[in-house]
PDB file of C-alpha atoms and ligand atoms in Angstrom:
ATOM      1  CA  MET M   5       0.000   0.000   0.000  1.00  0.00           C
ATOM      2  CA  LYS M   6       1.135   3.467  -0.851  1.00  0.00           C
ATOM      3  CA  LYS M   7       0.579   4.760   2.674  1.00  0.00           C
ATOM      4  CA  TRP M   8       2.837   2.077   4.140  1.00  0.00           C
ATOM      5  CA  THR M   9       5.586   2.667   1.607  1.00  0.00           C
ATOM      6  CA  LEU M  10       5.537   6.340   2.468  1.00  0.00           C
ATOM      7  CA  LEU M  11       5.674   5.544   6.169  1.00  0.00           C
ATOM      8  CA  ALA M  12       8.593   3.169   5.690  1.00  0.00           C
ATOM      9  CA  LEU M  13      10.420   5.786   3.646  1.00  0.00           C
ATOM     10  CA  LEU M  14       9.829   8.395   6.329  1.00  0.00           C
ATOM     11  CA  LEU M  15      11.144   6.015   8.968  1.00  0.00           C
ATOM     12  CA  ALA M  16      14.255   5.303   6.934  1.00  0.00           C
ATOM     13  CA  VAL M  17      14.919   9.031   6.533  1.00  0.00           C
ATOM     14  CA  LEU M  18      14.515   9.547  10.278  1.00  0.00           C
ATOM     15  CA  ILE M  19      16.950   6.740  11.061  1.00  0.00           C
ATOM     16  CA  VAL M  20      19.564   8.170   8.685  1.00  0.00           C
ATOM     17  CA  LEU M  21      19.103  11.647  10.182  1.00  0.00           C
ATOM     18  CA  ALA M  22      19.503  10.297  13.716  1.00  0.00           C
ATOM     19  CA  ALA M  23      22.677   8.468  12.737  1.00  0.00           C
ATOM     20  CA  CYS M  24      24.116  11.646  11.186  1.00  0.00           C
ATOM     21  CA  GLY M  25      23.251  13.577  14.339  1.00  0.00           C
ATOM     22  CA  ASP M  26      25.184  11.069  16.428  1.00  0.00           C
ATOM     23  CA  SER M  27      28.355  11.272  14.436  1.00  0.00           C
ATOM     24  CA  GLU M  28      28.345  15.042  14.875  1.00  0.00           C
ATOM     25  CA  GLU M  29      29.200  14.737  18.577  1.00  0.00           C
ATOM     26  CA  GLU M  30      32.256  16.684  19.680  1.00  0.00           C
ATOM     27  CA  SER M  31      35.122  14.449  18.794  1.00  0.00           C
ATOM     28  CA  GLY M  32      38.753  14.151  18.039  1.00  0.00           C
ATOM     29  CA  GLY M  33      37.785  13.111  14.552  1.00  0.00           C
ATOM     30  CA  GLY M  34      39.062   9.549  14.850  1.00  0.00           C
ATOM     31  CA  GLU M  35      37.303   6.306  14.176  1.00  0.00           C
ATOM     32  CA  GLY M  36      38.139   4.772  17.548  1.00  0.00           C
ATOM     33  CA  GLU M  37      36.090   4.204  20.644  1.00  0.00           C
ATOM     34  CA  SER M  38      33.968   6.964  22.146  1.00  0.00           C
ATOM     35  CA  TYR M  39      34.411   8.155  25.728  1.00  0.00           C
ATOM     36  CA  ARG M  40      32.176  10.269  27.961  1.00  0.00           C
ATOM     37  CA  VAL M  41      34.211  13.186  29.317  1.00  0.00           C
ATOM     38  CA  GLY M  42      33.112  15.054  32.461  1.00  0.00           C
ATOM     39  CA  ILE M  43      33.886  18.790  32.435  1.00  0.00           C
ATOM     40  CA  ASP M  44      33.257  21.826  34.671  1.00  0.00           C
ATOM     41  CA  THR M  45      32.375  24.601  32.233  1.00  0.00           C
ATOM     42  CA  THR M  46      32.443  27.389  34.819  1.00  0.00           C
ATOM     43  CA  TYR M  47      36.200  27.212  35.117  1.00  0.00           C
ATOM     44  CA  PRO M  48      38.052  29.514  32.727  1.00  0.00           C
ATOM     45  CA  PRO M  49      40.743  29.466  31.416  1.00  0.00           C
ATOM     46  CA  PHE M  50      40.519  25.654  31.646  1.00  0.00           C
ATOM     47  CA  GLU M  51      36.941  25.085  30.599  1.00  0.00           C
ATOM     48  CA  PHE M  52      34.165  27.489  29.710  1.00  0.00           C
ATOM     49  CA  GLU M  53      31.554  28.192  27.089  1.00  0.00           C
ATOM     50  CA  GLU M  54      31.987  30.792  24.386  1.00  0.00           C
ATOM     51  CA  ASP M  55      29.385  31.358  21.652  1.00  0.00           C
ATOM     52  CA  GLY M  56      27.766  28.065  22.617  1.00  0.00           C
ATOM     53  CA  GLU M  57      31.017  26.079  22.255  1.00  0.00           C
ATOM     54  CA  TYR M  58      33.110  24.485  24.967  1.00  0.00           C
ATOM     55  CA  THR M  59      36.570  26.004  25.013  1.00  0.00           C
ATOM     56  CA  GLY M  60      39.652  26.402  27.201  1.00  0.00           C
ATOM     57  CA  ILE M  61      42.939  24.687  27.971  1.00  0.00           C
ATOM     58  CA  ASP M  62      41.375  21.416  29.174  1.00  0.00           C
ATOM     59  CA  ILE M  63      38.959  21.264  26.251  1.00  0.00           C
ATOM     60  CA  ASP M  64      41.689  21.837  23.670  1.00  0.00           C
ATOM     61  CA  LEU M  65      43.993  19.382  25.423  1.00  0.00           C
ATOM     62  CA  ILE M  66      41.534  16.496  25.573  1.00  0.00           C
ATOM     63  CA  LYS M  67      40.417  17.141  21.982  1.00  0.00           C
ATOM     64  CA  ALA M  68      44.045  17.098  20.823  1.00  0.00           C
ATOM     65  CA  ILE M  69      44.763  13.934  22.832  1.00  0.00           C
ATOM     66  CA  ALA M  70      41.680  12.236  21.349  1.00  0.00           C
ATOM     67  CA  GLU M  71      42.727  13.198  17.850  1.00  0.00           C
ATOM     68  CA  ASN M  72      46.300  12.036  18.451  1.00  0.00           C
ATOM     69  CA  GLN M  73      45.199   8.710  19.933  1.00  0.00           C
ATOM     70  CA  ASP M  74      42.285   8.194  17.580  1.00  0.00           C
ATOM     71  CA  PHE M  75      39.337   8.089  19.950  1.00  0.00           C
ATOM     72  CA  GLU M  76      36.071  10.024  20.090  1.00  0.00           C
ATOM     73  CA  ILE M  77      34.855  12.173  22.964  1.00  0.00           C
ATOM     74  CA  ASP M  78      31.467  13.297  24.129  1.00  0.00           C
ATOM     75  CA  PHE M  79      31.454  16.207  26.613  1.00  0.00           C
ATOM     76  CA  ASN M  80      29.269  16.031  29.732  1.00  0.00           C
ATOM     77  CA  PRO M  81      29.236  19.373  31.587  1.00  0.00           C
ATOM     78  CA  MET M  82      28.397  19.251  35.306  1.00  0.00           C
ATOM     79  CA  ASP M  83      29.116  20.872  38.670  1.00  0.00           C
ATOM     80  CA  PHE M  84      32.622  19.977  39.775  1.00  0.00           C
ATOM     81  CA  GLY M  85      31.292  18.268  42.917  1.00  0.00           C
ATOM     82  CA  GLY M  86      29.339  15.817  40.753  1.00  0.00           C
ATOM     83  CA  ILE M  87      32.228  14.659  38.587  1.00  0.00           C
ATOM     84  CA  ILE M  88      33.890  12.004  40.767  1.00  0.00           C
ATOM     85  CA  PRO M  89      30.493  10.576  41.818  1.00  0.00           C
ATOM     86  CA  ALA M  90      29.569  10.395  38.103  1.00  0.00           C
ATOM     87  CA  LEU M  91      32.765   8.463  37.354  1.00  0.00           C
ATOM     88  CA  GLN M  92      31.889   6.084  40.189  1.00  0.00           C
ATOM     89  CA  ALA M  93      28.345   5.664  38.885  1.00  0.00           C
ATOM     90  CA  ASP M  94      29.685   4.807  35.404  1.00  0.00           C
ATOM     91  CA  GLN M  95      28.089   7.912  33.908  1.00  0.00           C
ATOM     92  CA  LEU M  96      31.511   9.112  32.749  1.00  0.00           C
ATOM     93  CA  ASP M  97      34.640   7.390  31.453  1.00  0.00           C
ATOM     94  CA  VAL M  98      37.058  10.211  32.051  1.00  0.00           C
ATOM     95  CA  ALA M  99      37.181  13.651  33.683  1.00  0.00           C
ATOM     96  CA  ILE M 100      39.211  16.729  32.863  1.00  0.00           C
ATOM     97  CA  ALA M 101      38.180  19.644  35.048  1.00  0.00           C
ATOM     98  CA  GLY M 102      41.166  21.495  36.444  1.00  0.00           C
ATOM     99  CA  MET M 103      41.180  18.575  38.858  1.00  0.00           C
ATOM    100  CA  SER M 104      44.031  18.519  41.344  1.00  0.00           C
ATOM    101  CA  ILE M 105      45.830  15.250  41.946  1.00  0.00           C
ATOM    102  CA  THR M 106      45.374  14.394  45.637  1.00  0.00           C
ATOM    103  CA  ASP M 107      46.062  11.263  47.692  1.00  0.00           C
ATOM    104  CA  GLU M 108      42.438  11.213  48.803  1.00  0.00           C
ATOM    105  CA  ARG M 109      41.174  11.153  45.210  1.00  0.00           C
ATOM    106  CA  LYS M 110      43.743   8.532  44.258  1.00  0.00           C
ATOM    107  CA  GLU M 111      41.750   6.108  46.404  1.00  0.00           C
ATOM    108  CA  ILE M 112      38.890   6.446  43.913  1.00  0.00           C
ATOM    109  CA  VAL M 113      40.414   7.463  40.575  1.00  0.00           C
ATOM    110  CA  ASP M 114      43.577   6.932  38.562  1.00  0.00           C
ATOM    111  CA  PHE M 115      45.224  10.137  37.348  1.00  0.00           C
ATOM    112  CA  SER M 116      47.141  10.783  34.159  1.00  0.00           C
ATOM    113  CA  ASP M 117      50.573  12.336  34.308  1.00  0.00           C
ATOM    114  CA  PRO M 118      50.280  15.892  35.666  1.00  0.00           C
ATOM    115  CA  TYR M 119      49.591  18.538  33.016  1.00  0.00           C
ATOM    116  CA  PHE M 120      49.463  21.837  34.937  1.00  0.00           C
ATOM    117  CA  ASP M 121      50.797  23.357  38.195  1.00  0.00           C
ATOM    118  CA  ALA M 122      48.263  25.060  40.446  1.00  0.00           C
ATOM    119  CA  GLY M 123      47.402  25.529  44.131  1.00  0.00           C
ATOM    120  CA  LEU M 124      45.185  27.633  46.357  1.00  0.00           C
ATOM    121  CA  SER M 125      45.138  31.376  46.929  1.00  0.00           C
ATOM    122  CA  LEU M 126      43.248  33.411  49.486  1.00  0.00           C
ATOM    123  CA  VAL M 127      41.013  35.969  47.757  1.00  0.00           C
ATOM    124  CA  VAL M 128      39.273  39.036  49.222  1.00  0.00           C
ATOM    125  CA  ALA M 129      37.325  42.049  47.945  1.00  0.00           C
ATOM    126  CA  GLU M 130      39.577  44.610  46.270  1.00  0.00           C
ATOM    127  CA  ASP M 131      38.933  47.221  48.987  1.00  0.00           C
ATOM    128  CA  ASN M 132      39.513  44.841  51.896  1.00  0.00           C
ATOM    129  CA  SER M 133      42.641  45.704  53.889  1.00  0.00           C
ATOM    130  CA  ASP M 134      41.881  43.705  57.066  1.00  0.00           C
ATOM    131  CA  ILE M 135      42.616  40.250  55.743  1.00  0.00           C
ATOM    132  CA  THR M 136      46.067  39.280  54.545  1.00  0.00           C
ATOM    133  CA  SER M 137      46.433  35.749  55.891  1.00  0.00           C
ATOM    134  CA  LEU M 138      44.633  32.812  57.502  1.00  0.00           C
ATOM    135  CA  GLU M 139      45.369  34.391  60.914  1.00  0.00           C
ATOM    136  CA  ASP M 140      42.913  37.185  60.102  1.00  0.00           C
ATOM    137  CA  LEU M 141      39.944  34.867  59.538  1.00  0.00           C
ATOM    138  CA  GLU M 142      38.572  34.558  63.090  1.00  0.00           C
ATOM    139  CA  GLY M 143      34.780  34.979  62.901  1.00  0.00           C
ATOM    140  CA  LYS M 144      34.880  35.587  59.137  1.00  0.00           C
ATOM    141  CA  THR M 145      33.019  33.760  56.373  1.00  0.00           C
ATOM    142  CA  VAL M 146      34.987  31.712  53.857  1.00  0.00           C
ATOM    143  CA  ALA M 147      33.305  30.861  50.539  1.00  0.00           C
ATOM    144  CA  VAL M 148      34.321  27.595  48.868  1.00  0.00           C
ATOM    145  CA  LYS M 149      33.139  25.403  46.011  1.00  0.00           C
ATOM    146  CA  SER M 150      31.726  21.931  46.749  1.00  0.00           C
ATOM    147  CA  GLY M 151      33.990  18.968  46.229  1.00  0.00           C
ATOM    148  CA  THR M 152      37.149  21.002  45.615  1.00  0.00           C
ATOM    149  CA  THR M 153      40.560  21.088  47.228  1.00  0.00           C
ATOM    150  CA  GLY M 154      39.572  24.595  48.425  1.00  0.00           C
ATOM    151  CA  ALA M 155      36.576  23.178  50.299  1.00  0.00           C
ATOM    152  CA  GLN M 156      38.780  20.454  51.792  1.00  0.00           C
ATOM    153  CA  PHE M 157      41.452  22.962  52.842  1.00  0.00           C
ATOM    154  CA  ALA M 158      38.784  25.137  54.507  1.00  0.00           C
ATOM    155  CA  ARG M 159      37.411  22.170  56.471  1.00  0.00           C
ATOM    156  CA  ASP M 160      40.876  21.018  57.523  1.00  0.00           C
ATOM    157  CA  ASN M 161      41.758  24.442  58.952  1.00  0.00           C
ATOM    158  CA  GLU M 162      38.361  25.578  60.261  1.00  0.00           C
ATOM    159  CA  ALA M 163      38.984  24.680  63.917  1.00  0.00           C
ATOM    160  CA  GLU M 164      42.413  26.295  63.984  1.00  0.00           C
ATOM    161  CA  TYR M 165      41.410  29.662  62.479  1.00  0.00           C
ATOM    162  CA  GLY M 166      37.789  29.904  63.674  1.00  0.00           C
ATOM    163  CA  TYR M 167      35.885  30.916  60.510  1.00  0.00           C
ATOM    164  CA  GLU M 168      32.549  29.849  59.058  1.00  0.00           C
ATOM    165  CA  ILE M 169      32.369  27.992  55.741  1.00  0.00           C
ATOM    166  CA  SER M 170      29.842  28.882  53.077  1.00  0.00           C
ATOM    167  CA  GLN M 171      29.600  26.434  50.175  1.00  0.00           C
ATOM    168  CA  PHE M 172      28.783  27.029  46.481  1.00  0.00           C
ATOM    169  CA  GLU M 173      28.341  24.746  43.479  1.00  0.00           C
ATOM    170  CA  ASP M 174      30.307  26.786  40.936  1.00  0.00           C
ATOM    171  CA  SER M 175      33.144  29.298  40.922  1.00  0.00           C
ATOM    172  CA  PRO M 176      31.260  32.351  39.540  1.00  0.00           C
ATOM    173  CA  SER M 177      28.676  32.160  42.387  1.00  0.00           C
ATOM    174  CA  MET M 178      31.508  31.919  44.903  1.00  0.00           C
ATOM    175  CA  PHE M 179      33.295  34.952  43.381  1.00  0.00           C
ATOM    176  CA  GLN M 180      30.013  36.886  43.456  1.00  0.00           C
ATOM    177  CA  GLU M 181      29.547  36.175  47.144  1.00  0.00           C
ATOM    178  CA  VAL M 182      32.804  37.899  48.057  1.00  0.00           C
ATOM    179  CA  SER M 183      32.543  40.759  45.580  1.00  0.00           C
ATOM    180  CA  ASN M 184      29.070  41.621  46.927  1.00  0.00           C
ATOM    181  CA  GLY M 185      30.258  41.404  50.536  1.00  0.00           C
ATOM    182  CA  ASN M 186      28.232  38.378  51.714  1.00  0.00           C
ATOM    183  CA  ALA M 187      31.416  36.418  52.421  1.00  0.00           C
ATOM    184  CA  ASP M 188      34.806  37.814  53.467  1.00  0.00           C
ATOM    185  CA  VAL M 189      37.176  35.530  51.578  1.00  0.00           C
ATOM    186  CA  LEU M 190      37.218  32.676  49.118  1.00  0.00           C
ATOM    187  CA  LEU M 191      39.660  29.962  48.209  1.00  0.00           C
ATOM    188  CA  GLU M 192      40.419  29.325  44.565  1.00  0.00           C
ATOM    189  CA  ASP M 193      43.229  27.928  42.409  1.00  0.00           C
ATOM    190  CA  TYR M 194      45.551  30.832  41.589  1.00  0.00           C
ATOM    191  CA  PRO M 195      45.610  30.401  37.782  1.00  0.00           C
ATOM    192  CA  VAL M 196      41.809  30.497  37.775  1.00  0.00           C
ATOM    193  CA  ILE M 197      41.349  33.518  40.035  1.00  0.00           C
ATOM    194  CA  ALA M 198      44.135  35.422  38.264  1.00  0.00           C
ATOM    195  CA  TYR M 199      42.410  34.834  34.923  1.00  0.00           C
ATOM    196  CA  ALA M 200      38.985  35.770  36.334  1.00  0.00           C
ATOM    197  CA  ILE M 201      40.288  39.037  37.812  1.00  0.00           C
ATOM    198  CA  ALA M 202      42.128  39.971  34.618  1.00  0.00           C
ATOM    199  CA  GLU M 203      39.351  39.005  32.202  1.00  0.00           C
ATOM    200  CA  SER M 204      36.175  40.029  33.986  1.00  0.00           C
ATOM    201  CA  GLU M 205      37.442  42.926  36.112  1.00  0.00           C
ATOM    202  CA  LEU M 206      36.006  41.344  39.244  1.00  0.00           C
ATOM    203  CA  ALA M 207      36.553  43.601  42.269  1.00  0.00           C
ATOM    204  CA  LEU M 208      38.672  40.926  43.963  1.00  0.00           C
ATOM    205  CA  LYS M 209      42.361  40.489  44.796  1.00  0.00           C
ATOM    206  CA  THR M 210      44.573  37.687  46.038  1.00  0.00           C
ATOM    207  CA  VAL M 211      46.374  38.166  49.345  1.00  0.00           C
ATOM    208  CA  GLY M 212      49.273  36.491  51.131  1.00  0.00           C
ATOM    209  CA  GLU M 213      51.349  33.528  50.122  1.00  0.00           C
ATOM    210  CA  ARG M 214      49.924  30.718  48.046  1.00  0.00           C
ATOM    211  CA  LEU M 215      48.432  28.264  50.515  1.00  0.00           C
ATOM    212  CA  THR M 216      49.120  25.018  48.674  1.00  0.00           C
ATOM    213  CA  GLY M 217      50.804  23.709  45.554  1.00  0.00           C
ATOM    214  CA  ASP M 218      49.327  20.907  43.484  1.00  0.00           C
ATOM    215  CA  GLN M 219      49.048  19.650  39.929  1.00  0.00           C
ATOM    216  CA  TYR M 220      46.142  18.943  37.622  1.00  0.00           C
ATOM    217  CA  GLY M 221      45.575  15.473  36.221  1.00  0.00           C
ATOM    218  CA  ILE M 222      43.027  13.787  33.974  1.00  0.00           C
ATOM    219  CA  ALA M 223      41.035  11.178  35.904  1.00  0.00           C
ATOM    220  CA  VAL M 224      39.498   7.789  35.104  1.00  0.00           C
ATOM    221  CA  LEU M 225      37.791   5.424  37.545  1.00  0.00           C
ATOM    222  CA  LYS M 226      40.394   3.525  39.513  1.00  0.00           C
ATOM    223  CA  GLY M 227      41.410   0.181  38.110  1.00  0.00           C
ATOM    224  CA  GLU M 228      38.759   0.266  35.362  1.00  0.00           C
ATOM    225  CA  ASN M 229      40.321   2.076  32.469  1.00  0.00           C
ATOM    226  CA  ALA M 230      44.021   1.342  32.169  1.00  0.00           C
ATOM    227  CA  GLU M 231      43.892   1.270  28.380  1.00  0.00           C
ATOM    228  CA  LEU M 232      42.305   4.716  28.146  1.00  0.00           C
ATOM    229  CA  LEU M 233      44.747   6.116  30.694  1.00  0.00           C
ATOM    230  CA  GLU M 234      47.650   4.803  28.651  1.00  0.00           C
ATOM    231  CA  LYS M 235      46.304   6.523  25.537  1.00  0.00           C
ATOM    232  CA  ILE M 236      45.849   9.766  27.478  1.00  0.00           C
ATOM    233  CA  ASN M 237      49.420   9.703  28.782  1.00  0.00           C
ATOM    234  CA  ALA M 238      50.806   8.808  25.366  1.00  0.00           C
ATOM    235  CA  GLY M 239      48.800  11.616  23.734  1.00  0.00           C
ATOM    236  CA  LEU M 240      49.846  14.123  26.400  1.00  0.00           C
ATOM    237  CA  GLN M 241      53.497  13.252  25.868  1.00  0.00           C
ATOM    238  CA  GLU M 242      53.181  13.628  22.092  1.00  0.00           C
ATOM    239  CA  LEU M 243      51.549  17.038  22.491  1.00  0.00           C
ATOM    240  CA  ARG M 244      54.372  18.133  24.768  1.00  0.00           C
ATOM    241  CA  ASP M 245      56.992  16.870  22.301  1.00  0.00           C
ATOM    242  CA  SER M 246      55.355  18.483  19.278  1.00  0.00           C
ATOM    243  CA  GLY M 247      54.914  21.871  20.975  1.00  0.00           C
ATOM    244  CA  GLU M 248      51.134  21.703  20.652  1.00  0.00           C
ATOM    245  CA  TYR M 249      50.791  21.629  24.453  1.00  0.00           C
ATOM    246  CA  ASP M 250      52.599  24.999  24.699  1.00  0.00           C
ATOM    247  CA  GLU M 251      50.526  26.399  21.869  1.00  0.00           C
ATOM    248  CA  ILE M 252      47.320  25.512  23.692  1.00  0.00           C
ATOM    249  CA  LEU M 253      48.549  27.101  26.933  1.00  0.00           C
ATOM    250  CA  ASN M 254      49.724  30.256  25.178  1.00  0.00           C
ATOM    251  CA  LYS M 255      46.361  30.638  23.496  1.00  0.00           C
ATOM    252  CA  TYR M 256      44.696  31.180  26.892  1.00  0.00           C
ATOM    253  CA  ILE M 257      47.409  32.360  29.262  1.00  0.00           C
ATOM    254  CA  ALA M 258      49.720  35.256  28.476  1.00  0.00           C
ATOM    255  CA  GLU M 259      53.325  34.549  29.437  1.00  0.00           C
TER     256      GLU M 259
HETATM  257  N1  LIG S  28      41.660  22.174  41.396  1.00  0.00           N
HETATM  258  C1  LIG S  28      40.553  22.166  42.294  1.00  0.00           C
HETATM  259  C2  LIG S  28      40.189  20.765  42.687  1.00  0.00           C
HETATM  260  O1  LIG S  28      40.658  19.847  42.113  1.00  0.00           O
HETATM  261  C3  LIG S  28      39.325  22.893  41.736  1.00  0.00           C
HETATM  262  C4  LIG S  28      38.778  22.281  40.478  1.00  0.00           C
HETATM  263  C5  LIG S  28      37.537  22.971  39.958  1.00  0.00           C
HETATM  264  O2  LIG S  28      36.935  23.776  40.663  1.00  0.00           O
HETATM  265  N2  LIG S  28      37.149  22.657  38.733  1.00  0.00           N
HETATM  266  O3  LIG S  28      39.435  20.561  43.571  1.00  0.00           O
END
């Protein structure tokens, strides 16, 4: 019957369209396996959205690694605090999110070789002259972001310095809280806060010595993804050797 032929044709067209849509996923362009990549898109210069596209150091790095090692990637943006739980729940294969390599996290995930040096800074409103170190935080409010090394540092030192902790799900909300005076200080990775202050003219400044030093790594669920981790490390090394790693960094961070 004509009606059925038409219906079958329509169905076939829909199936083809759906298949095309799939292959348009963000990818390294290879033919290899596809991996779900967790990202925190509120974290410039590492990951952010510009004109509806994901961009930043981490985004460029993982895309270049995927291309180099011939695998596909599919970005899954989420709050940073949700990323490790999502790896554990098998909703992600890999995470790149300005994530610091820590011993605590190594219990749950395997990290790639380190790809960036970071660490925490104390940040206050630009016109604040009372706070220059942790010693000045008695009775103050410290804003942190859930699930981060900053949040952990704040908890570890809360009893000693006698401040209150106020928790946020993303960095921009945390920055806002201090610039509008609702919290006195915040803790953030210094490359991130330096970029935010320079790029968005936030009325914030860093004070004192850097509180910690750490390194970013790309994470996969512990013991589950050795093959992927090997590809990531191999790709990272090739990007370093070819100079592409430096090119990516220079694109976002002025020397
Ligand atoms: N580097 C910090 C951490 O690993 C913050 C990461 C982030 O906020 N995306 O906890």
